[in-house]
Coordinates of C-alpha atoms in Angstrom, one line a residue:
Chain A
X1 CA -17.3 22.5 2.4
X2 CA -15.4 25.0 0.4
X3 CA -15.1 24.3 -3.3
X4 CA -11.2 24.1 -3.2
X5 CA -9.4 22.2 -0.5
X6 CA -5.7 22.2 0.1
X7 CA -3.9 18.9 0.5
X8 CA -0.5 17.9 2.3
X9 CA 1.0 15.1 0.4
X10 CA 3.6 17.4 -1.2
X11 CA 4.8 18.4 2.4
X12 CA 5.5 14.7 3.4
X13 CA 7.2 13.4 0.3
X14 CA 4.1 11.4 -0.9
X15 CA 4.3 11.4 -4.6
X16 CA 2.6 8.6 -6.5
X17 CA 4.8 8.7 -9.7
X18 CA 8.3 9.6 -8.6
X19 CA 10.8 8.7 -5.7
X20 CA 13.1 11.4 -7.0
X21 CA 10.3 14.1 -6.7
X22 CA 9.4 12.8 -3.3
X23 CA 13.0 13.2 -2.1
X24 CA 13.1 16.8 -3.5
X25 CA 9.8 17.6 -1.5
X26 CA 11.3 16.1 1.6
X27 CA 14.3 18.4 1.2
X28 CA 12.1 21.4 0.3
X29 CA 9.9 21.0 3.4
X30 CA 12.4 19.9 5.9
X31 CA 11.5 22.9 8.0
X32 CA 8.0 23.6 9.2
X33 CA 8.5 27.3 8.1
X34 CA 8.4 26.1 4.6
X35 CA 5.0 24.4 5.0
X36 CA 3.6 27.5 6.7
X37 CA 4.8 29.6 3.9
X38 CA 2.9 27.5 1.3
X39 CA -0.2 27.3 3.5
X40 CA -0.2 31.1 3.6
X41 CA 0.1 31.3 -0.1
X42 CA -2.9 29.0 -0.3
X43 CA -4.8 31.3 2.1
X44 CA -3.8 34.4 0.0
X45 CA -5.3 32.5 -3.0
X46 CA -8.5 32.1 -1.1
X47 CA -8.3 28.7 0.2
X48 CA -9.2 28.2 3.9
X49 CA -9.4 24.5 4.3
X50 CA -6.3 22.4 4.8
X51 CA -7.0 18.7 4.6
X52 CA -4.1 16.8 6.2
X53 CA -3.0 13.5 7.6
X54 CA -2.3 13.2 11.3
X55 CA 1.4 13.1 10.7
X56 CA 3.6 14.1 13.6
X57 CA 4.7 17.3 12.0
X58 CA 1.2 18.5 11.7
X59 CA 1.2 19.1 15.4
X60 CA 3.8 21.8 14.8
X61 CA 1.6 23.4 12.2
X62 CA -1.2 23.3 14.6
X63 CA 0.9 25.1 17.2
X64 CA 1.5 27.9 14.8
X65 CA -2.3 28.1 13.9
X66 CA -3.1 28.3 17.7
X67 CA -0.4 31.0 18.3
X68 CA -1.8 33.2 15.5
X69 CA -5.6 33.2 16.2
X70 CA -6.3 36.4 14.4
X71 CA -4.4 35.4 11.2
X72 CA -6.0 32.0 11.1
X73 CA -9.5 32.9 12.4
X74 CA -11.2 31.5 9.3
X75 CA -8.9 28.6 8.7
X76 CA -10.2 25.1 9.0
X77 CA -8.4 21.8 9.2
X78 CA -9.9 18.5 8.0
X79 CA -7.8 15.9 9.8
X80 CA -7.4 12.6 8.1
X81 CA -6.4 9.7 10.2
X82 CA -4.4 7.7 10.9
X83 CA -1.1 8.4 9.4
X84 CA -0.9 4.8 8.1
X85 CA 2.8 4.3 7.9
X86 CA 3.3 4.9 11.6
X87 CA 1.0 1.9 12.3
X88 CA 2.2 -0.2 9.4
X89 CA 5.8 0.0 10.6
X90 CA 4.6 -0.7 14.1
X91 CA 2.7 -3.8 13.0
X92 CA 5.8 -5.0 11.2
X93 CA 7.9 -4.5 14.4
X94 CA 5.5 -5.2 17.2
X95 CA 2.7 -7.2 15.7
X96 CA -1.0 -6.3 15.9
X97 CA -1.3 -6.6 19.7
X98 CA 2.0 -4.8 20.4
X99 CA 0.9 -2.0 18.2
X100 CA -2.4 -1.5 20.0
X101 CA -0.5 -1.6 23.3
X102 CA 1.8 1.1 22.0
X103 CA -0.8 3.4 20.6
X104 CA -4.0 3.0 22.7
X105 CA -3.5 5.6 25.3
X106 CA -3.4 5.3 29.1
X107 CA -3.8 2.0 30.9
X108 CA -6.8 1.0 29.0
X109 CA -5.3 -1.8 27.0
X110 CA -3.0 -2.9 29.7
X111 CA -5.9 -3.3 32.3
X112 CA -8.0 -5.1 29.6
X113 CA -5.1 -7.6 29.2
X114 CA -5.1 -8.1 32.9
X115 CA -8.8 -8.6 33.0
X116 CA -8.6 -11.2 30.3
X117 CA -9.0 -11.0 26.6
X118 CA -12.7 -12.0 26.7
X119 CA -14.0 -8.5 26.9
X120 CA -11.6 -6.7 24.6
X121 CA -13.9 -8.0 21.9
X122 CA -16.9 -6.3 23.3
X123 CA -14.9 -3.1 23.7
X124 CA -13.2 -3.0 20.4
X125 CA -15.2 -0.1 19.3
X126 CA -14.0 1.8 22.5
X127 CA -10.5 0.9 21.6
X128 CA -11.3 2.5 18.1
X129 CA -12.6 5.6 19.8
X130 CA -9.5 5.9 22.0
X131 CA -7.2 5.7 18.9
X132 CA -9.3 8.6 17.3
X133 CA -9.0 10.6 20.3
X134 CA -5.3 10.0 20.4
X135 CA -5.0 11.2 16.9
X136 CA -7.3 14.3 17.5
X137 CA -5.2 15.6 20.4
X138 CA -2.9 17.8 18.2
X139 CA -6.0 19.6 16.9
X140 CA -7.3 20.9 20.2
X141 CA -8.7 24.5 19.9
X142 CA -8.7 24.3 16.1
X143 CA -11.8 24.3 13.9
X144 CA -12.1 20.7 12.5
X145 CA -15.6 20.4 11.0
X146 CA -15.0 17.4 9.1
X147 CA -12.8 14.4 10.3
X148 CA -11.6 11.7 7.7
X149 CA -10.8 8.2 7.9
X150 CA -7.8 7.5 5.6
X151 CA -8.4 5.3 2.6
X152 CA -6.1 2.4 3.6
X153 CA -8.3 2.0 6.7
X154 CA -11.7 2.7 5.1
X155 CA -10.9 0.2 2.3
X156 CA -9.4 -2.3 4.8
X157 CA -12.7 -2.2 6.7
X158 CA -14.7 -2.4 3.7
X159 CA -13.1 -5.3 2.3
X160 CA -13.2 -7.1 5.6
X161 CA -17.0 -6.4 5.7
X162 CA -16.5 -4.5 9.1
X163 CA -19.2 -2.0 8.2
X164 CA -20.1 -1.6 11.9
X165 CA -16.8 -0.1 12.6
X166 CA -17.2 2.6 9.8
X167 CA -20.5 3.4 11.1
X168 CA -19.2 3.6 14.7
X169 CA -16.4 6.0 13.6
X170 CA -19.0 8.4 12.1
X171 CA -20.9 8.3 15.4
X172 CA -18.0 8.9 17.5
X173 CA -16.7 11.8 15.4
X174 CA -20.2 13.4 15.5
X175 CA -20.9 13.0 19.2
X176 CA -17.5 13.8 20.5
X177 CA -16.2 16.5 18.2
X178 CA -19.4 17.8 16.8
X179 CA -17.9 17.2 13.5
X180 CA -19.0 15.3 10.3
X181 CA -17.3 12.0 9.4
X182 CA -15.6 11.9 6.0
X183 CA -14.3 8.8 4.4
X184 CA -11.4 8.6 2.0
X185 CA -11.6 5.7 -0.5
X186 CA -10.4 4.2 -3.7
X187 CA -13.7 2.3 -3.9
X188 CA -16.5 5.0 -4.0
X189 CA -19.4 3.0 -5.3
X190 CA -18.9 0.0 -3.0
X191 CA -18.3 2.2 0.0
X192 CA -21.4 4.5 -0.7
X193 CA -23.8 1.4 -0.6
X194 CA -22.2 0.2 2.7
X195 CA -22.5 3.6 4.4
X196 CA -26.1 4.0 3.1
X197 CA -27.0 0.5 4.4
X198 CA -25.5 1.6 7.8
X199 CA -27.9 4.6 7.9
X200 CA -25.5 7.3 6.9
X201 CA -27.4 9.6 4.4
X202 CA -25.5 11.8 1.9
X203 CA -22.0 11.0 3.4
X204 CA -18.9 13.0 2.7
X205 CA -16.7 10.9 0.5
X206 CA -13.2 11.9 -0.8
X207 CA -12.2 9.7 -3.7
X208 CA -9.8 9.5 -6.6
X209 CA -11.7 11.1 -9.4
X210 CA -10.0 11.9 -12.8
X211 CA -10.0 11.6 -16.5
X212 CA -7.8 8.6 -16.9
X213 CA -9.5 6.2 -14.6
X214 CA -6.6 6.2 -12.1
X215 CA -7.4 4.4 -8.9
X216 CA -11.2 4.4 -9.6
X217 CA -12.2 1.0 -8.7
X218 CA -15.0 -0.3 -10.7
X219 CA -14.2 2.1 -13.5
X220 CA -14.8 5.7 -14.5
X221 CA -18.1 5.1 -16.0
X222 CA -19.5 3.6 -12.8
X223 CA -18.2 6.6 -10.8
X224 CA -19.7 9.1 -13.3
X225 CA -23.1 7.2 -12.9
X226 CA -22.9 7.5 -9.1
X227 CA -22.0 11.0 -9.2
X228 CA -25.0 11.8 -11.4
X229 CA -27.3 10.3 -8.7
X230 CA -26.2 12.8 -6.1
X231 CA -26.2 10.4 -3.2
X232 CA -23.1 11.7 -1.6
X233 CA -21.1 14.9 -1.0
X234 CA -17.9 14.2 -2.9
X235 CA -14.5 15.5 -2.7
X236 CA -12.5 14.7 -5.9
X237 CA -8.8 14.0 -5.2
X238 CA -6.0 12.8 -7.4
X239 CA -7.5 14.8 -10.1
X240 CA -4.2 14.8 -12.0
X241 CA -4.4 11.1 -12.2
X242 CA -0.9 10.8 -10.4
X243 CA 0.5 13.3 -13.0
X244 CA -0.7 11.6 -16.1
X245 CA -3.0 14.4 -17.3
X246 CA -2.0 17.9 -18.0
X247 CA -3.4 20.1 -15.2
X248 CA -5.7 22.3 -17.4
X249 CA -7.2 19.2 -19.0
X250 CA -7.6 17.5 -15.7
X251 CA -9.3 20.4 -13.9
X252 CA -11.7 21.0 -16.7
X253 CA -12.8 17.4 -16.5
X254 CA -13.5 17.4 -12.8
X255 CA -14.7 20.8 -12.4
X256 CA -17.6 19.9 -14.9
X257 CA -18.7 16.7 -13.2
X258 CA -22.0 16.8 -11.5
X259 CA -22.2 16.7 -7.7
X260 CA -18.6 17.1 -7.0
X261 CA -18.7 19.6 -4.1
X262 CA -15.1 20.1 -3.5
X263 CA -11.6 19.6 -5.4
X264 CA -8.7 18.6 -3.4
X265 CA -5.2 19.4 -4.5
X266 CA -1.7 20.1 -3.3
X267 CA 1.0 22.2 -4.7
X268 CA 4.4 23.5 -3.5
X269 CA 4.8 26.8 -5.2
X270 CA 2.6 30.0 -5.1
X271 CA 2.3 30.1 -8.8
X272 CA 0.9 26.4 -9.1
X273 CA -1.7 27.2 -6.3
X274 CA -2.9 30.4 -8.1
X275 CA -2.9 28.8 -11.6
X276 CA -5.1 25.9 -10.2
X277 CA -7.5 28.1 -8.3
X278 CA -7.9 30.3 -11.3
X279 CA -8.5 27.3 -13.6
X280 CA -11.1 25.9 -11.3
X281 CA -12.8 29.2 -11.0
X282 CA -12.7 29.7 -14.7
X283 CA -14.6 26.4 -15.3
X284 CA -16.9 27.1 -12.6
X285 CA -17.9 30.4 -14.1
X286 CA -18.3 28.9 -17.5
X287 CA -20.6 26.3 -16.1
X288 CA -22.8 28.9 -14.4
X289 CA -23.0 30.8 -17.6
X290 CA -24.0 27.8 -19.5
X291 CA -26.7 26.7 -16.8
Chain B
X1 CA -17.7 -19.2 -5.8
X2 CA -14.2 -20.2 -4.9
X3 CA -13.9 -21.4 -1.2
X4 CA -10.8 -19.7 0.2
X5 CA -9.3 -20.0 3.7
X6 CA -6.5 -17.9 5.3
X7 CA -3.8 -19.0 7.7
X8 CA -2.1 -16.2 9.6
X9 CA -4.1 -12.9 10.0
X10 CA -1.0 -10.6 10.5
X11 CA -0.2 -7.6 8.4
X12 CA 0.0 -9.5 5.1
X13 CA -2.8 -11.9 6.1
X14 CA -5.3 -9.2 6.9
X15 CA -4.4 -7.3 3.7
X16 CA -5.2 -10.5 1.7
X17 CA -8.4 -11.1 3.6
X18 CA -9.7 -7.8 2.8
X19 CA -8.9 -8.0 -0.9
X20 CA -10.5 -11.6 -0.9
X21 CA -13.4 -10.3 1.0
X22 CA -14.2 -7.9 -1.7
X23 CA -13.6 -10.3 -4.4
X24 CA -16.8 -11.3 -6.4
X25 CA -15.8 -14.8 -7.0
X26 CA -14.5 -15.6 -3.5
X27 CA -16.1 -17.0 -0.5
X28 CA -14.2 -16.9 2.6
X29 CA -14.7 -20.1 4.5
X30 CA -12.3 -19.8 7.5
X31 CA -9.4 -17.8 9.1
X32 CA -6.9 -19.4 11.2
X33 CA -4.8 -17.3 13.7
X34 CA -3.2 -18.0 17.1
X35 CA -4.1 -14.5 18.4
X36 CA -7.5 -14.6 20.3
X37 CA -8.0 -10.9 19.9
X38 CA -7.5 -11.0 16.2
X39 CA -10.0 -13.9 15.9
X40 CA -12.4 -12.3 18.2
X41 CA -12.5 -9.2 16.1
X42 CA -12.8 -11.0 12.8
X43 CA -15.5 -13.2 14.1
X44 CA -17.5 -10.4 15.5
X45 CA -17.2 -7.7 13.0
X46 CA -16.5 -9.8 9.7
X47 CA -18.5 -12.8 10.6
X48 CA -15.7 -15.2 9.5
X49 CA -15.3 -18.6 11.1
X50 CA -12.0 -18.5 13.0
X51 CA -9.8 -21.3 14.0
X52 CA -6.6 -21.8 15.9
X53 CA -5.7 -25.2 14.3
X54 CA -5.2 -24.9 10.6
X55 CA -5.8 -28.7 9.9
X56 CA -9.0 -28.5 11.7
X57 CA -10.0 -25.5 9.8
X58 CA -9.3 -27.1 6.3
X59 CA -10.8 -30.5 7.3
X60 CA -13.9 -28.7 8.5
X61 CA -14.3 -26.0 5.9
X62 CA -13.0 -27.8 2.8
X63 CA -11.5 -24.9 1.0
X64 CA -10.4 -24.9 -2.7
X65 CA -7.6 -22.8 -2.0
X66 CA -5.6 -21.5 1.2
X67 CA -3.6 -18.4 1.7
X68 CA -0.6 -19.0 4.0
X69 CA 0.7 -15.7 5.6
X70 CA 2.6 -16.9 8.7
X71 CA 6.4 -16.6 9.5
X72 CA 8.5 -18.4 7.0
X73 CA 9.6 -21.2 9.2
X74 CA 6.0 -22.6 9.1
X75 CA 5.5 -22.4 5.4
X76 CA 7.0 -25.7 4.7
X77 CA 4.9 -28.0 7.0
X78 CA 1.6 -26.0 6.2
X79 CA 2.0 -25.9 2.6
X80 CA 2.9 -29.6 2.4
X81 CA -0.1 -30.5 4.5
X82 CA -2.4 -28.4 2.2
X83 CA -0.9 -29.9 -1.0
X84 CA -1.3 -33.4 0.5
X85 CA -5.0 -32.5 0.9
X86 CA -5.1 -31.4 -2.9
X87 CA -5.7 -27.6 -2.0
X88 CA -4.4 -24.9 -4.2
X89 CA -2.0 -22.7 -2.3
X90 CA -0.9 -19.0 -2.2
X91 CA 2.1 -18.6 0.1
X92 CA 3.8 -15.5 1.3
X93 CA 7.3 -14.8 0.6
X94 CA 10.0 -15.7 1.1
X95 CA 8.9 -19.2 0.4
X96 CA 10.9 -21.5 2.7
X97 CA 13.9 -21.3 5.0
X98 CA 16.0 -23.3 2.7
X99 CA 15.9 -24.3 -1.0
X100 CA 15.6 -28.1 -0.3
X101 CA 12.2 -27.5 1.4
X102 CA 11.0 -25.2 -1.4
X103 CA 12.1 -27.6 -4.1
X104 CA 10.2 -30.4 -2.4
X105 CA 7.1 -28.3 -2.4
X106 CA 7.4 -27.2 -5.9
X107 CA 7.8 -30.8 -7.1
X108 CA 4.8 -31.8 -5.0
X109 CA 2.5 -29.0 -6.3
X110 CA 3.7 -30.0 -9.9
X111 CA 2.9 -33.6 -9.5
X112 CA -0.4 -33.0 -7.9
X113 CA -1.4 -30.4 -10.7
X114 CA -2.3 -27.7 -8.0
X115 CA -2.1 -24.0 -8.6
X116 CA 0.8 -22.5 -6.6
X117 CA 1.8 -18.9 -6.2
X118 CA 4.0 -16.9 -3.8
X119 CA 3.5 -13.3 -2.9
X120 CA 6.3 -11.6 -4.6
X121 CA 3.9 -8.6 -5.6
X122 CA 6.5 -6.6 -7.5
X123 CA 5.9 -8.9 -10.5
X124 CA 2.4 -7.4 -10.8
X125 CA 3.8 -3.8 -10.7
X126 CA 3.3 -2.2 -14.2
X127 CA 6.9 -0.7 -14.3
X128 CA 8.6 -3.9 -13.6
X129 CA 6.4 -5.8 -16.0
X130 CA 7.3 -3.3 -18.7
X131 CA 11.1 -3.6 -17.7
X132 CA 10.9 -7.4 -18.2
X133 CA 9.3 -7.0 -21.5
X134 CA 11.9 -4.6 -22.8
X135 CA 14.7 -6.9 -21.7
X136 CA 13.3 -10.1 -22.9
X137 CA 12.4 -8.6 -26.3
X138 CA 16.0 -7.5 -26.5
X139 CA 15.4 -3.7 -26.8
X140 CA 18.4 -2.8 -24.6
X141 CA 20.6 -5.5 -26.1
X142 CA 22.9 -7.8 -24.3
X143 CA 22.7 -7.1 -20.5
X144 CA 26.2 -6.0 -19.4
X145 CA 25.6 -5.1 -15.6
X146 CA 22.7 -4.8 -13.2
X147 CA 22.0 -3.2 -10.0
X148 CA 19.1 -4.3 -7.7
X149 CA 18.3 -2.1 -4.9
X150 CA 15.7 -1.7 -2.0
X151 CA 15.8 0.7 0.9
X152 CA 13.3 1.4 3.6
X153 CA 12.7 2.3 7.2
X154 CA 11.8 -1.1 8.8
X155 CA 14.4 -1.3 11.7
X156 CA 15.5 2.2 12.5
X157 CA 16.2 1.8 16.2
X158 CA 17.4 -0.9 18.6
X159 CA 14.1 -2.4 19.7
X160 CA 12.1 -5.3 20.8
X161 CA 12.4 -8.6 18.9
X162 CA 9.8 -10.3 16.8
X163 CA 10.0 -13.2 14.3
X164 CA 11.3 -10.8 11.9
X165 CA 14.5 -10.5 14.0
X166 CA 15.0 -14.2 14.5
X167 CA 17.1 -15.8 11.8
X168 CA 15.6 -19.2 12.5
X169 CA 12.1 -18.0 11.7
X170 CA 13.0 -16.4 8.3
X171 CA 13.7 -12.9 9.7
X172 CA 16.5 -10.5 8.6
X173 CA 16.9 -8.2 5.8
X174 CA 18.2 -10.7 3.3
X175 CA 15.2 -13.1 3.8
X176 CA 12.5 -10.5 4.3
X177 CA 13.6 -7.6 2.2
X178 CA 16.3 -8.4 -0.2
X179 CA 14.4 -11.4 -1.3
X180 CA 12.1 -9.0 -3.3
X181 CA 15.0 -7.5 -5.3
X182 CA 16.7 -11.0 -5.8
X183 CA 13.3 -12.4 -7.1
X184 CA 12.9 -9.4 -9.5
X185 CA 16.4 -9.9 -10.9
X186 CA 15.7 -13.5 -11.3
X187 CA 12.7 -12.9 -13.2
X188 CA 13.7 -10.0 -15.4
X189 CA 17.2 -11.4 -16.2
X190 CA 17.8 -14.8 -15.1
X191 CA 18.4 -16.5 -11.7
X192 CA 21.4 -15.5 -9.6
X193 CA 23.5 -18.5 -9.4
X194 CA 26.9 -17.4 -8.2
X195 CA 28.1 -14.8 -5.6
X196 CA 31.5 -13.3 -5.6
X197 CA 31.2 -11.9 -2.2
X198 CA 28.6 -10.7 0.0
X199 CA 28.2 -8.7 3.3
X200 CA 25.4 -9.1 5.6
X201 CA 25.5 -6.2 8.1
X202 CA 23.7 -5.5 11.4
X203 CA 23.0 -1.9 12.1
X204 CA 20.4 -2.1 14.8
X205 CA 19.4 -5.7 15.1
X206 CA 21.2 -8.0 17.4
X207 CA 20.6 -11.4 15.7
X208 CA 19.9 -10.5 12.1
X209 CA 21.3 -8.5 9.1
X210 CA 19.8 -5.1 8.5
X211 CA 21.7 -4.6 5.1
X212 CA 22.9 -6.8 2.2
X213 CA 25.5 -5.9 -0.3
X214 CA 26.5 -8.6 -2.7
X215 CA 28.3 -9.1 -5.9
X216 CA 26.4 -11.6 -7.9
X217 CA 26.4 -13.5 -11.2
X218 CA 23.3 -14.8 -13.0
X219 CA 22.7 -18.0 -15.2
X220 CA 23.3 -16.1 -18.5
X221 CA 26.8 -15.0 -17.1
X222 CA 26.1 -11.3 -16.6
X223 CA 27.1 -9.9 -13.2
X224 CA 25.7 -7.2 -11.0
X225 CA 25.3 -5.7 -7.5
X226 CA 22.6 -6.2 -4.9
X227 CA 22.3 -3.4 -2.4
X228 CA 19.6 -3.6 0.1
X229 CA 19.2 -1.8 3.4
X230 CA 15.9 -1.8 5.7
X231 CA 17.4 0.6 8.2
X232 CA 17.3 3.7 6.0
X233 CA 15.0 6.2 7.4
X234 CA 15.3 8.6 4.7
X235 CA 12.8 6.6 2.9
X236 CA 9.1 6.8 3.9
X237 CA 8.3 3.3 2.7
X238 CA 10.0 0.6 0.9
X239 CA 11.5 1.6 -2.3
X240 CA 12.7 -1.2 -4.8
X241 CA 14.5 -0.3 -8.0
X242 CA 16.5 -2.0 -10.7
X243 CA 19.0 -0.6 -13.1
X244 CA 20.1 -2.6 -16.2
X245 CA 22.9 -1.6 -18.5
X246 CA 22.7 -3.2 -21.8
X247 CA 24.6 -3.1 -25.1
X248 CA 21.8 -1.0 -26.8
X249 CA 20.5 0.9 -23.9
X250 CA 19.9 1.4 -20.2
X251 CA 16.9 1.0 -17.8
X252 CA 16.4 2.7 -14.4
X253 CA 13.2 1.6 -12.8
X254 CA 11.3 1.6 -9.5
X255 CA 7.8 0.8 -8.8
X256 CA 6.6 4.2 -9.8
X257 CA 8.6 5.4 -12.7
X258 CA 10.5 3.7 -15.5
X259 CA 13.2 5.5 -17.2
X260 CA 14.9 3.9 -20.3
X261 CA 17.5 5.2 -22.6
X262 CA 17.9 3.8 -26.1
X263 CA 21.2 4.2 -27.9
X264 CA 19.7 4.1 -31.4
X265 CA 16.4 4.0 -33.3
X266 CA 15.7 0.5 -32.5
X267 CA 13.3 0.9 -29.8
X268 CA 9.8 -0.4 -29.3
X269 CA 6.7 1.4 -30.3
X270 CA 5.8 4.3 -28.0
X271 CA 9.3 5.0 -27.3
X272 CA 12.1 7.1 -28.9
X273 CA 16.0 7.2 -29.2
X274 CA 17.4 8.8 -26.0
X275 CA 15.8 9.0 -22.7
X276 CA 12.1 7.9 -22.1
X277 CA 10.0 8.2 -19.0
X278 CA 7.0 6.1 -18.3
X279 CA 4.9 6.3 -15.1
X280 CA 3.3 3.2 -13.4
X281 CA -0.2 5.1 -13.8
X282 CA 0.4 4.6 -17.6
X283 CA 1.3 1.0 -17.2
X284 CA -1.3 -0.1 -14.8
X285 CA -4.7 -1.9 -15.2
X286 CA -7.5 -0.8 -12.9
X287 CA -8.5 -3.3 -10.3
X288 CA -12.0 -4.0 -9.1
X289 CA -11.1 -3.4 -5.5
X290 CA -8.1 -1.1 -4.4
X291 CA -6.5 -1.5 -1.0
X292 CA -2.8 -0.6 -0.9
X293 CA -1.5 -0.7 -4.5
X294 CA -2.9 -2.4 -7.6
X295 CA -0.3 -5.1 -7.4
X296 CA -1.7 -6.5 -4.2
X297 CA -5.2 -6.9 -5.8
X298 CA -3.8 -8.0 -9.2
X299 CA -1.8 -11.0 -7.7
X300 CA -4.8 -12.2 -5.8
X301 CA -7.0 -11.8 -8.8
X302 CA -4.5 -13.7 -10.9
X303 CA -4.2 -16.6 -8.4
X304 CA -8.1 -16.8 -8.3
X305 CA -8.3 -16.9 -12.1
X306 CA -5.6 -19.5 -12.2
X307 CA -7.6 -21.7 -9.9
X308 CA -10.7 -21.1 -12.0
X309 CA -8.5 -22.2 -15.0
X310 CA -8.7 -18.7 -16.7
X311 CA -5.1 -17.8 -16.7
X312 CA -2.0 -20.2 -16.9
X313 CA -0.3 -20.6 -13.4
X314 CA 3.1 -19.1 -14.6
X315 CA 3.7 -15.9 -12.5
X316 CA 5.3 -16.3 -9.2
X317 CA 5.1 -20.2 -9.0
X318 CA 6.6 -22.3 -6.3
X319 CA 9.4 -23.1 -8.9
X320 CA 10.3 -19.4 -9.3
X321 CA 10.2 -19.0 -5.5
X322 CA 12.4 -22.0 -5.0
X323 CA 14.9 -20.5 -7.4
X324 CA 14.9 -17.3 -5.4
X325 CA 15.4 -19.3 -2.2
X326 CA 18.3 -20.9 -3.9
X327 CA 19.8 -17.4 -4.8
X328 CA 19.3 -16.3 -1.2
X329 CA 21.1 -19.3 0.1
X330 CA 24.0 -18.7 -2.3
X331 CA 24.3 -15.1 -1.1
X332 CA 24.1 -16.2 2.6
X333 CA 26.7 -18.9 2.1
X334 CA 29.1 -16.3 0.4
X335 CA 28.7 -13.9 3.4
X336 CA 30.4 -16.2 5.9

């Protein structure tokens, strides 16, 4: 994985501290061309990996990437699935079974119903695989070396003790897409133990890691301890602590943590992208000098 | 270990179950749901004992506490059955279809000395907790006007009907969505006890309201506006906010950001005269397990601690939820 990954929250009005900012972002990125422009700015700053949710609009971005193979030949996407609000709103409206009927592709689910509910159970992993395949459709022909499960699903399964499904996701992603599975979580220490018990060694985990203990369940000290052990390949996200830490200070902290392979950030302007990249590079260079 | 069971493994139920599953002091002894597929999956992958009959579940598994997350119309009977069996209860919101039922349950829980809580999770959101503190400690002076709002994209086209679209089951924007705002106003200021006029409007739904606009009064005499619309697709997810104008200042807060203006130098520590902005990240305690917002974990943790006797059972009690049901019925009656 590259040291710096570019995220997509800013494109889809995801802002953890301000509804006002989130509306401003929705207006700014109303047209797909505005997203492409920022992605190009990121590429110009040397970032070639875009980590994004499987939002409907990403399908349009994928079209642009496919239409310009030369320009995007080194460009990689790390899909993060699912786009949770799509399913959450559907569950409110249609219930759990209704949602599955709507989103599991083809007649699979319908025929299972006709065949009786008894063997839906046995085939639940197949249903999960079909949902993954449906989400992956938009990325056809695009380089997706790591495929992530979004934190709301990772952590839901983690809490429910459905460890088998987490492992099944990893296996499916590997066998069908020749990709590595990644897991986004707000509960890194707990998740890591579960993945290790399931036989996944050195997993890719993307977690909230920041100086102010924001969304680091179990606490910052525990996270720092786990990082020291080097048992997983970590992507640090929410490094600004939801906006609570000045960027320079935030990046200095996270760039100097041991075993953080990549840093994920999102920005809407060329200037912010360049500043962030330069700051991370500066701290990386300082660290090399010290070591 | 506290023995906990769940009735209703729908969207909220599953979320509670996951948080409970990760809680170090909780053992899940049973899950009751009428959907075979949901029970099958929970049995197979989580190893929970699943039931279709809640009485059979509680009589077999003898839980200390039960979470009730079924459509509102079932709350009264189920919660009563649980209280009769001396079980502590966490119920989803809105509490009951009418305030008579909720009042009876509140009195029963009180008489039996059982821990009781309702899932109005906004009370565990850092910004709203701070708003309450600023108001109760008098920093914005005498409240003169308030505005409670919530908008979101729940029903954004004409579509199939579920219990949320059935007024007899506790569906509709007033019951399901506006209840959060009403409950917040009741808690931060004082309970809404009068309504000068209300409109319940259908936008896409056939049988229920999709928007609620009401002029209301609270026990202290202050008046304000409730404006809620769950058919607003310009919001990515539910956005709840309160604005309170007082003699000494003004507060505008949602779940993420608290903005407060103090007219003079009389302000609490950490604030200054004029505008101040605080983010939920500054006002939120870390949780042990995070699923979908600290407040969802915190409310469960609070309930567990209340049952264990470590905290007083004073937030989101049946009594406060009864008052919210009362406010809802006042608004409903004035819309006719």
